[in-house]
mmCIF file of C-alpha atoms in Angstrom:
data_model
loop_
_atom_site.group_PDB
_atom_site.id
_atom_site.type_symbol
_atom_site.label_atom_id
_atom_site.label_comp_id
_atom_site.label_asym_id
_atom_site.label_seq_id
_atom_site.Cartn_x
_atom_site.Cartn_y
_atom_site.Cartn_z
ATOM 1 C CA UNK A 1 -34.007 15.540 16.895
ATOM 2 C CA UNK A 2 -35.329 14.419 20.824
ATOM 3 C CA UNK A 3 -33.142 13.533 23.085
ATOM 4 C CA UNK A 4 -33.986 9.956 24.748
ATOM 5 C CA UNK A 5 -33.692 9.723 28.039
ATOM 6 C CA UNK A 6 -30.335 8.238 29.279
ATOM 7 C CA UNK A 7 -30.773 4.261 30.768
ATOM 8 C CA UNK A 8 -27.524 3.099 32.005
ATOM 9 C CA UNK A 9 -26.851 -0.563 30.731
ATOM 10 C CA UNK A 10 -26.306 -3.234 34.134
ATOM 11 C CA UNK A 11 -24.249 -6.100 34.445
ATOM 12 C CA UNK A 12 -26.132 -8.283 36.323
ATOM 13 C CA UNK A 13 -23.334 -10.458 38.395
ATOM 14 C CA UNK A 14 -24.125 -12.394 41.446
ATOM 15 C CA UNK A 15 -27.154 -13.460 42.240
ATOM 16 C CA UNK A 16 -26.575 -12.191 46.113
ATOM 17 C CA UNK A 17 -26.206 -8.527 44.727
ATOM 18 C CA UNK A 18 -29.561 -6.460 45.649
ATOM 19 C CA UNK A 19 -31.196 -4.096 43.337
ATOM 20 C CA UNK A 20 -30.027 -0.893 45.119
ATOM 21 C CA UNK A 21 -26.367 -1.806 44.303
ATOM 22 C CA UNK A 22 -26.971 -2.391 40.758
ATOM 23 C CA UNK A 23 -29.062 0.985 40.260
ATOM 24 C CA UNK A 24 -25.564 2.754 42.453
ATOM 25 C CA UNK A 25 -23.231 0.501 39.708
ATOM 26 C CA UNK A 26 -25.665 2.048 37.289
ATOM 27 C CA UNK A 27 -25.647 5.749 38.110
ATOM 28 C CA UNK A 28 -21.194 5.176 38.303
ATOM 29 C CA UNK A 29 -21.181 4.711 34.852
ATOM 30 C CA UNK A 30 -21.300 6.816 31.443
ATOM 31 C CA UNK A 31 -19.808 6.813 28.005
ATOM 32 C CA UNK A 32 -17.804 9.715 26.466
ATOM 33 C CA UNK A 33 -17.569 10.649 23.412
ATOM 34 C CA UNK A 34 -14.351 12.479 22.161
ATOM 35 C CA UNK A 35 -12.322 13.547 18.565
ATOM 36 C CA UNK A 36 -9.103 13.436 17.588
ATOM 37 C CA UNK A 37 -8.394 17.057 18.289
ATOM 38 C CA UNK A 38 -5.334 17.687 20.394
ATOM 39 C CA UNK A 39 -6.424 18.730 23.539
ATOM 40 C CA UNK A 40 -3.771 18.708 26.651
ATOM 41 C CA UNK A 41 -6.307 17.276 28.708
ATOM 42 C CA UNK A 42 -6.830 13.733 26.472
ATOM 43 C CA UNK A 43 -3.840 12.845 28.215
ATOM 44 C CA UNK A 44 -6.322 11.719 31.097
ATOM 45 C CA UNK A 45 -8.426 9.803 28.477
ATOM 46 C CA UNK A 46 -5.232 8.016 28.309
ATOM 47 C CA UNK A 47 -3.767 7.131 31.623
ATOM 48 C CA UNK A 48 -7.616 7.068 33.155
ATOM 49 C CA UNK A 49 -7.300 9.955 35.480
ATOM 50 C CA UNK A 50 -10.950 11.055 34.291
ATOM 51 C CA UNK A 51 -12.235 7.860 35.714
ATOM 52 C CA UNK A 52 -10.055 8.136 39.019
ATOM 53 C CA UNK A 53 -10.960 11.748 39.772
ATOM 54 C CA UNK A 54 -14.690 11.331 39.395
ATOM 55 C CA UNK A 55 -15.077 7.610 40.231
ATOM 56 C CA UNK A 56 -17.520 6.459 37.445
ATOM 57 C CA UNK A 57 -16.589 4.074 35.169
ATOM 58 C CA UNK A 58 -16.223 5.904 32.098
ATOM 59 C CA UNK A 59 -16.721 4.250 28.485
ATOM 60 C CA UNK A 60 -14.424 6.711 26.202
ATOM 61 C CA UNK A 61 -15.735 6.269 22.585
ATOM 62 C CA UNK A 62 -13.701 7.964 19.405
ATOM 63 C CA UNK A 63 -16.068 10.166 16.940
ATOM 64 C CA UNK A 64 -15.348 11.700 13.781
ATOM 65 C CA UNK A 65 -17.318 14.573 14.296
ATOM 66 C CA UNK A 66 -19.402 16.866 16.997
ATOM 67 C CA UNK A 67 -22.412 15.779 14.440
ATOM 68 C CA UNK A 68 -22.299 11.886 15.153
ATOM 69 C CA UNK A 69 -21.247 12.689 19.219
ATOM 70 C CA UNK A 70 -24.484 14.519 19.327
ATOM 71 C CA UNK A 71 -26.415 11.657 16.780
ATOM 72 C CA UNK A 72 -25.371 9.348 19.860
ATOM 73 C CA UNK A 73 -26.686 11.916 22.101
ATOM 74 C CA UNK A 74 -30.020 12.042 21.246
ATOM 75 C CA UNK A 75 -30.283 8.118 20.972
ATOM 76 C CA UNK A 76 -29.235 7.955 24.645
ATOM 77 C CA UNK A 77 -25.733 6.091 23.729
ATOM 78 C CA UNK A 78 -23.942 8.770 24.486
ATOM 79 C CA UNK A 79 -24.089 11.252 27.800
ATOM 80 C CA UNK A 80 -21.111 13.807 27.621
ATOM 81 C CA UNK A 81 -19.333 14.370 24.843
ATOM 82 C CA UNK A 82 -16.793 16.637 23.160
ATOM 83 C CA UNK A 83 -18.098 19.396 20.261
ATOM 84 C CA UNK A 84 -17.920 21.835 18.232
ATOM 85 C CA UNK A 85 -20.509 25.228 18.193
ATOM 86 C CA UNK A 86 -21.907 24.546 14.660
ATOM 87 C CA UNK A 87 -22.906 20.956 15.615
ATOM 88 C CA UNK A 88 -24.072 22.420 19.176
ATOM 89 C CA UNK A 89 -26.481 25.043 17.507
ATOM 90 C CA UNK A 90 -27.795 22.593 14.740
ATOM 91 C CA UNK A 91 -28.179 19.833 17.621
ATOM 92 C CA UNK A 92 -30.161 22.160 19.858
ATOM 93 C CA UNK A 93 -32.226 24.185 17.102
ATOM 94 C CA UNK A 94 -33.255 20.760 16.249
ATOM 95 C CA UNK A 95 -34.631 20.306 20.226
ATOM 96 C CA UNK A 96 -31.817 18.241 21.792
ATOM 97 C CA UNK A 97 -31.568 19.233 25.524
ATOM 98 C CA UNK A 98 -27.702 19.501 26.475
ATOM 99 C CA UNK A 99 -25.543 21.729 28.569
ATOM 100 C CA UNK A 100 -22.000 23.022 27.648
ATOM 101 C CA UNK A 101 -19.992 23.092 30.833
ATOM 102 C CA UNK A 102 -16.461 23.567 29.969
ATOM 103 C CA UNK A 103 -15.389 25.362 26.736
ATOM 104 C CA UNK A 104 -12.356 23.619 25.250
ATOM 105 C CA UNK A 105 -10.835 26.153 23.081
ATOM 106 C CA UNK A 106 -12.365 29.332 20.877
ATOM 107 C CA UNK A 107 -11.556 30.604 17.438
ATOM 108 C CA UNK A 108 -7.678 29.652 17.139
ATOM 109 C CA UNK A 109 -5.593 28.465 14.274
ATOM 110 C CA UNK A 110 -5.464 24.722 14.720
ATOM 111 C CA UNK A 111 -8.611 24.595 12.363
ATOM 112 C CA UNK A 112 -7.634 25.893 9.132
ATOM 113 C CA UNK A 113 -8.179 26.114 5.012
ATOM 114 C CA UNK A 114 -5.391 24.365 3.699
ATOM 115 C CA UNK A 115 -5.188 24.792 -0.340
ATOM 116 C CA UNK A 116 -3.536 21.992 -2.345
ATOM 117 C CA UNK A 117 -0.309 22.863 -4.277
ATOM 118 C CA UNK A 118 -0.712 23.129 -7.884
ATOM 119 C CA UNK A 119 -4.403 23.907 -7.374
ATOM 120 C CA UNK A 120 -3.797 27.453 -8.757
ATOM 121 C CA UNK A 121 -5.102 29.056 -5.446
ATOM 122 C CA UNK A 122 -2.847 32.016 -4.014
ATOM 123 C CA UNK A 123 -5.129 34.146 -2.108
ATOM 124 C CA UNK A 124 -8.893 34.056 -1.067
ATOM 125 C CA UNK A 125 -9.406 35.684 -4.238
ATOM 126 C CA UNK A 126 -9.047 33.050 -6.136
ATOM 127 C CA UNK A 127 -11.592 30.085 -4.331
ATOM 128 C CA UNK A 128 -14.477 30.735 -7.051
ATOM 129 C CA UNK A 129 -15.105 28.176 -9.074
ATOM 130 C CA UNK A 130 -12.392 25.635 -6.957
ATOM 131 C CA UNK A 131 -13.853 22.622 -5.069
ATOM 132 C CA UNK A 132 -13.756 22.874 -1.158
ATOM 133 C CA UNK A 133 -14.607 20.478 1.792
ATOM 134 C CA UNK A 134 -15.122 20.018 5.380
ATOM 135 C CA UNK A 135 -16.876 17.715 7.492
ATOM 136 C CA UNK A 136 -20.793 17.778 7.499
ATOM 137 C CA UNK A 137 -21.968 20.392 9.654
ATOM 138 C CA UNK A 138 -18.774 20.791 11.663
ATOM 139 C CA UNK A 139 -17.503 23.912 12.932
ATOM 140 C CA UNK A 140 -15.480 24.017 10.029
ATOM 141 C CA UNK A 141 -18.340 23.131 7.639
ATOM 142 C CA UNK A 142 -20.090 26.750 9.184
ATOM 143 C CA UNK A 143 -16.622 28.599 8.684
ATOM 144 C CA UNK A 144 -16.055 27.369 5.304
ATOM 145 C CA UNK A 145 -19.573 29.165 4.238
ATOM 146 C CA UNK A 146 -19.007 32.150 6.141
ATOM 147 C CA UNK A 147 -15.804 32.705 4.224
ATOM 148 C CA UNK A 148 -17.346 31.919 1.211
ATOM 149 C CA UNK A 149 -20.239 34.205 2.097
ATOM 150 C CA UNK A 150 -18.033 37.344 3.382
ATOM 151 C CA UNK A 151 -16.196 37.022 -0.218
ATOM 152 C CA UNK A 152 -19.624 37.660 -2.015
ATOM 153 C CA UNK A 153 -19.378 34.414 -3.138
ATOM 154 C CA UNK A 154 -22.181 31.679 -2.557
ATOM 155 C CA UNK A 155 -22.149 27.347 -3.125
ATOM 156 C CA UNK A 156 -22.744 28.082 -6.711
ATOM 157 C CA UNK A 157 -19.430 30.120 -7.322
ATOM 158 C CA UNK A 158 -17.245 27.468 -5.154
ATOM 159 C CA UNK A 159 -18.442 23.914 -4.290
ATOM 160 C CA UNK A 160 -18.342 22.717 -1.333
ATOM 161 C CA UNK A 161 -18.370 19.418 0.163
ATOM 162 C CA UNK A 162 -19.427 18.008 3.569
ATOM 163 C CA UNK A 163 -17.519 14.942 4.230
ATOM 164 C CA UNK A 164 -16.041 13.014 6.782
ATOM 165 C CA UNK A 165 -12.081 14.509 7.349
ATOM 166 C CA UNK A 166 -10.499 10.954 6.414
ATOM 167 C CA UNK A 167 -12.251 11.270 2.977
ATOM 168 C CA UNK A 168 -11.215 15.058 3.020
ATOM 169 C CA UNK A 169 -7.210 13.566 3.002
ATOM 170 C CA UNK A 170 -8.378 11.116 0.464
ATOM 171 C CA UNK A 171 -9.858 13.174 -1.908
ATOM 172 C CA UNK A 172 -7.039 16.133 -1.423
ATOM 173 C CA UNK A 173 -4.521 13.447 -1.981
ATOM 174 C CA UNK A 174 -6.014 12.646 -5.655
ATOM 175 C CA UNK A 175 -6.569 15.696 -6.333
ATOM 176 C CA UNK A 176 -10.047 15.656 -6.428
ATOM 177 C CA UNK A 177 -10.488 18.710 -4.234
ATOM 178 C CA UNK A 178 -8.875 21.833 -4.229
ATOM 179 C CA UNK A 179 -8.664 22.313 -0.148
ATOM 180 C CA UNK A 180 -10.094 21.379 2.772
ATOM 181 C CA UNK A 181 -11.076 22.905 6.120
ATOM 182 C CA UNK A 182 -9.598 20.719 8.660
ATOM 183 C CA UNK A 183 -8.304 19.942 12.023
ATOM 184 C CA UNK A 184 -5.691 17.607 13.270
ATOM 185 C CA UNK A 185 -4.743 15.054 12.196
ATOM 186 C CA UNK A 186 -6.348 15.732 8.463
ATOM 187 C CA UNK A 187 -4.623 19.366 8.939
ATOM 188 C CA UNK A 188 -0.819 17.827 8.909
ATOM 189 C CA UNK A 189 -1.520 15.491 6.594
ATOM 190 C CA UNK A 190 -3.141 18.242 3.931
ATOM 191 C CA UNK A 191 -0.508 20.944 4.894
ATOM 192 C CA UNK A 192 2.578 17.971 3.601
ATOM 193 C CA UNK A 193 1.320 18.784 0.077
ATOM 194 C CA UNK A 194 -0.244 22.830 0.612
ATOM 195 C CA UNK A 195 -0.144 25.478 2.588
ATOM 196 C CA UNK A 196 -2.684 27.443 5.008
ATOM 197 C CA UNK A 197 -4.572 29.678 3.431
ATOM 198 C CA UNK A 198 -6.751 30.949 6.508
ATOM 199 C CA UNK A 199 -7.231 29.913 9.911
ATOM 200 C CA UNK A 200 -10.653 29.742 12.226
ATOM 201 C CA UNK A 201 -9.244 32.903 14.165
ATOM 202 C CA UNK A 202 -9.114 35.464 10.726
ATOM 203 C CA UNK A 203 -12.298 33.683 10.066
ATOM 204 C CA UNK A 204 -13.568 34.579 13.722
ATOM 205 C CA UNK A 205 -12.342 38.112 13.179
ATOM 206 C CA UNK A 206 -14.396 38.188 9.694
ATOM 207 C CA UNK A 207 -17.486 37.626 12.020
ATOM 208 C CA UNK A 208 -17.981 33.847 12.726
ATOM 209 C CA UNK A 209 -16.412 33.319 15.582
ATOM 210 C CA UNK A 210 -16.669 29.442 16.803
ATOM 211 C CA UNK A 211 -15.450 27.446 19.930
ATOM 212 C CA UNK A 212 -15.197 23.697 21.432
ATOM 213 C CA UNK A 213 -16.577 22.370 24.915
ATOM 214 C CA UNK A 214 -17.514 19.502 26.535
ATOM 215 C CA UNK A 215 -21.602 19.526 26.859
ATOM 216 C CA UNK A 216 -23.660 16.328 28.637
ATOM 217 C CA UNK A 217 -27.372 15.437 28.085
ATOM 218 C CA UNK A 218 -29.044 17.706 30.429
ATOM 219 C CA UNK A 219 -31.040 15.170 32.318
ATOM 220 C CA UNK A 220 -27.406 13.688 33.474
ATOM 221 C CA UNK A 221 -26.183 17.095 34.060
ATOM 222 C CA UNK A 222 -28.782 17.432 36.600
ATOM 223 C CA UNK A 223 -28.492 14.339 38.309
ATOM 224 C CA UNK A 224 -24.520 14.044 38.070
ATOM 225 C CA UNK A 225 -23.088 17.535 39.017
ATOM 226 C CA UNK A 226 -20.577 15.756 40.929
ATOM 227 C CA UNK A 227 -19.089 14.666 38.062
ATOM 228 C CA UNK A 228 -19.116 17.121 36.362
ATOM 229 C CA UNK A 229 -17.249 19.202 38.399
ATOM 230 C CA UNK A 230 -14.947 16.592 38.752
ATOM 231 C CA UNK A 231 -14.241 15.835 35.583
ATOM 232 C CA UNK A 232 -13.640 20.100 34.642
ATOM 233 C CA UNK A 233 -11.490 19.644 36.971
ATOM 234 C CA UNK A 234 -9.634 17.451 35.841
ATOM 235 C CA UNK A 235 -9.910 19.444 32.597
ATOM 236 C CA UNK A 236 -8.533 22.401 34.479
ATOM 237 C CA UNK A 237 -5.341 20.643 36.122
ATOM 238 C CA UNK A 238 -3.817 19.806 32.818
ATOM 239 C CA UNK A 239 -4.785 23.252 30.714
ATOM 240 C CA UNK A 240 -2.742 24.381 33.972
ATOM 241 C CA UNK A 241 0.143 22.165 33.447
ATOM 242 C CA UNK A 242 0.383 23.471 29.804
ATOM 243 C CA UNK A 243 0.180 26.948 30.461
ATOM 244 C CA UNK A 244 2.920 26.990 33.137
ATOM 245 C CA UNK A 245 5.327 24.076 32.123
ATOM 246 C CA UNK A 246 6.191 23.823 28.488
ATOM 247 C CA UNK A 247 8.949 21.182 28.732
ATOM 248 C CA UNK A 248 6.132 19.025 29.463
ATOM 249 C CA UNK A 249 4.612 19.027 26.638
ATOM 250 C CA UNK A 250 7.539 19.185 24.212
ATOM 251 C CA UNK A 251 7.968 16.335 21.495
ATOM 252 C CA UNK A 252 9.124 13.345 23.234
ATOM 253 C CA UNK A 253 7.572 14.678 26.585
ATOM 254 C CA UNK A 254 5.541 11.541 28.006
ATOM 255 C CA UNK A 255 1.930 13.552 27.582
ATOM 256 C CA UNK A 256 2.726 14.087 23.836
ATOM 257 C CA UNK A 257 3.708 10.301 23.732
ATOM 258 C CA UNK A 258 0.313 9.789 25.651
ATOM 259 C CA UNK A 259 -2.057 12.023 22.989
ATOM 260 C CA UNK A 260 -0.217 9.919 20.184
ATOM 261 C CA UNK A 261 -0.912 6.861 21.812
ATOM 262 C CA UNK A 262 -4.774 7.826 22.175
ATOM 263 C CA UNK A 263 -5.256 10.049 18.960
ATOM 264 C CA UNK A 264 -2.902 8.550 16.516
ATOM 265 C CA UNK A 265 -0.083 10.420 14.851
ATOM 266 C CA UNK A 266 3.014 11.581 16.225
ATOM 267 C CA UNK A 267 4.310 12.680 19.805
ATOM 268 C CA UNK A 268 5.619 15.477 17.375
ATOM 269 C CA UNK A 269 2.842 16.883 15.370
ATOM 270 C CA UNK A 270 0.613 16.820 18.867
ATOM 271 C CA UNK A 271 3.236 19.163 20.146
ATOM 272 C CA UNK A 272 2.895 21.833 17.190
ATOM 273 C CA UNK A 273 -0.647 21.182 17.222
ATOM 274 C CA UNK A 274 -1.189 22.128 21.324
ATOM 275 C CA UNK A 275 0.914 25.221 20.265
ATOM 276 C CA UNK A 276 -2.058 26.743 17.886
ATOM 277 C CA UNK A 277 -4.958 26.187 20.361
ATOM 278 C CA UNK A 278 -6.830 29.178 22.154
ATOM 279 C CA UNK A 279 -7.546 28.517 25.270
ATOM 280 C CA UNK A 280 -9.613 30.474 27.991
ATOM 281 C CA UNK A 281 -8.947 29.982 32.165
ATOM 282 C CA UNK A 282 -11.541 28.149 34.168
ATOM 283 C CA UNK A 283 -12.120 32.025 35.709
ATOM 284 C CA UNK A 284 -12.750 33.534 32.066
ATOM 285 C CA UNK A 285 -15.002 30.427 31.147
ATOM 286 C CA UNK A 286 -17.310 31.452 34.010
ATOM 287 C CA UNK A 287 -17.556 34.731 33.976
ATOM 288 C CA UNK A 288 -20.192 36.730 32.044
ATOM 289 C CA UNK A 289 -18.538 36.942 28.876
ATOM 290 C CA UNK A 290 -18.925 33.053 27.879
ATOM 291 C CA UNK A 291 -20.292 30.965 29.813
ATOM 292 C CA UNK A 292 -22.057 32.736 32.861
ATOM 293 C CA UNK A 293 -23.871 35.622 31.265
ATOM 294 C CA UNK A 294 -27.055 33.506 30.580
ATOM 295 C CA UNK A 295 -28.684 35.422 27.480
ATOM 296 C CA UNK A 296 -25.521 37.780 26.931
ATOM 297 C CA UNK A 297 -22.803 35.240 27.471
ATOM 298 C CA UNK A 298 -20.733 34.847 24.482
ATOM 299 C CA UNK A 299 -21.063 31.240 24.054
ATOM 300 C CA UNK A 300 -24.978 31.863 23.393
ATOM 301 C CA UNK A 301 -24.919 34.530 21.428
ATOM 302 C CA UNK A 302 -22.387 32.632 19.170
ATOM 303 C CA UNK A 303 -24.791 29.460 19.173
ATOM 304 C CA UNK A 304 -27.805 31.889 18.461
ATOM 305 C CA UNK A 305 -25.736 33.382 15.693
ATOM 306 C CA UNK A 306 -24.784 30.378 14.210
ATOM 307 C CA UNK A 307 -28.174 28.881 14.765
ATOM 308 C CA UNK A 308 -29.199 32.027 12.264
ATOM 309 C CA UNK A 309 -26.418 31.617 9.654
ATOM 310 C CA UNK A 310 -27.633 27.580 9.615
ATOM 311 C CA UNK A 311 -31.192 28.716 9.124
ATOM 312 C CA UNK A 312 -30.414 30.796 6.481
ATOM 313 C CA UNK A 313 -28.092 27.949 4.637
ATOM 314 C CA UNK A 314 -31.262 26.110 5.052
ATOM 315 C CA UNK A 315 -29.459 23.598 7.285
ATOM 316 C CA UNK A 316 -31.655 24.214 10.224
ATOM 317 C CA UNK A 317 -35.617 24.818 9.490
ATOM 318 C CA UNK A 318 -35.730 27.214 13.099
ATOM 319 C CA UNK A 319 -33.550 29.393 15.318
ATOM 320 C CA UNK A 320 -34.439 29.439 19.019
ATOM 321 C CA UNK A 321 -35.483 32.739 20.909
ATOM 322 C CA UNK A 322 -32.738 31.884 22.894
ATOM 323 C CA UNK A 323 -29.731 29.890 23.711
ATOM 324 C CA UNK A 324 -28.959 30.691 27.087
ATOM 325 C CA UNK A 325 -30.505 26.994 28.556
ATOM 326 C CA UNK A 326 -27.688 25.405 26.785
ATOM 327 C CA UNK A 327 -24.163 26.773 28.440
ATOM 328 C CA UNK A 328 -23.474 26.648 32.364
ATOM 329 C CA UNK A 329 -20.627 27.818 34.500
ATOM 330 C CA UNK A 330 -21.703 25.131 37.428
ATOM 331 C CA UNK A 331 -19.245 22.865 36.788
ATOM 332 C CA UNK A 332 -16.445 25.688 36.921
ATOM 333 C CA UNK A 333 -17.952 27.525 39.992
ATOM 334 C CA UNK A 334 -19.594 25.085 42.660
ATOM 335 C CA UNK A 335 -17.808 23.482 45.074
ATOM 336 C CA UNK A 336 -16.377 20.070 43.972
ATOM 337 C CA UNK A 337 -17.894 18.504 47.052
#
């Protein structure tokens, strides 16, 4: 996969309008990709405070999965978006040139193996021969085969499947499949008719740890750090809020009304859902340990790791020397003007 070089699209208006204001219209806009995770700061997705803090007009566009966000990537549709490692290390073993430069969450328990009632499935023993699923190459996707893997087990003794989460509901619902490795909103709508069976975190612990951050096409990182600092700020301000004021972020609270209103589902399950993430402070992003310890920060050594485990699935045909290029703590340690 190469990443094509990002031409913003101009609205040609007025006749009187010179070209230098159309290229500065240009280089003010950029499209977003996101998921339906619940994230405390989508609530600026919804009321626009992304595009007020940084000034660009942003295009927000809903994915399904890190694997399309980076698809659009690479065909220069897409310049930031929101993903998940395994899609990050397949994406860039593959030669795509982006930058992580905020990492949403790490290994939590709002991703998790729920098991269908009446699917005769008690403990992790009992997964071979059962019929699994996750979507395609999806953070997920890599956990589900590293369980699989730590049990001795390999695709032959349990079968997995790599499809698209609303298909994952659909197929769990008639009973087609066995249990599916989800997030929201696929996770409350499996866990109505199952129960949790492991979560990302015990996975993590098992060895295969994961996380979730915002990366952009490097060529706009470099020419839009502005923005980028702007908009993990923005990030930054409401991971704040949740951390320090819960009754804002209770069921009913407007910001839970907000992430229903932008992700679907219910002011409700977005408030249980907030409640299982694992989050890191801007200062922890930055430092060594994730994102600012170039070869030895933890968010390329998981990618490099990953890459590894992909390669040796035979998802990925290489694994890069190294991964370091691909994570920055800029946006979370320059000034913001």
């Amino acid at each position: 996969m190469k990443f094509t070089s990002f031409l913003a699209a101009v609205a040609v208006g007025l006749a009187s309008v010179s070209i230098a204001s159309i290229a500065q219209a240009a280089d003010k806009k950029v499209v977003v990709g996101y998921q339906t995770d619940a994230l405390p700061s989508s609530v600026a997705i919804a009321n626009g405070e992304f595009a007020k803090a940084t000034g660009y007009d942003i295009d927000f566009r809903k994915f399904n999965s890190g694997a399309e966000i980076f698809a659009a990537i690479a065909s220069g549709d897409v310049q930031v978006g929101y993903v998940g490692s395994s899609p990050f290390a397949a994406a860039t073993s593959r030669g795509l040139d982006v930058k992580a430069f905020y990492l949403s969450s790490i290994s939590g328990i709002d991703e998790t193996l729920v098991v269908r009632n009446g699917s005769g499935i008690e403990s992790l023993k009992d997964l071979k021969g059962k019929k699994l699923a996750a979507a395609p190459v999806s953070t997920d996707h890599y956990q589900l085969l590293a369980l699989i893997k730590s049990l001795g087990l390999s695709e032959k003794d349990v079968q997995v499947f790599a499809i698209p989460q609303p298909e994952i509901v659909a197929s769990y619902t008639r009973g087609d499949i066995d249990g599916g490795f989800v997030w929201d909103p696929a996770l409350t709508e499996l866990k109505k008719n199952g129960k949790v069976l492991i979560t990302s975190k015990d996975v993590a612990e098992r060895g295969a740890p994961t996380f979730s951050a915002w990366v952009a096409a490097s060529e706009f990182a470099s020419e839009n750090p502005k923005f980028l600092r702007d908009y993990a700020g923005v990030i930054s301000k409401y991971y704040a809020s949740f951390a320090a004021d819960k009754a804002a972020w209770a069921p009913g609270s407007d910001n839970t009304k907000a992430l229903a209103k932008i992700l679907g589902g219910t002011p409700e399950q977005h408030a249980a859902a907030l409640k299982n993430l694992n989050l890191l402070t801007p200062d922890a992003q930055a430092s060594a340990a994730w994102l600012g310890g170039g070869e030895a920060s933890g968010a390329a050594k998981i990618l490099k790791d990953t890459a590894q485990f992909l390669k040796d699935q035979g998802k990925v045909s290489q694994v890069l020397p190294s991964y370091a290029a691909f994570v920055t703590p800029d946006a979370l340690t320059s000034p913001s003007n």
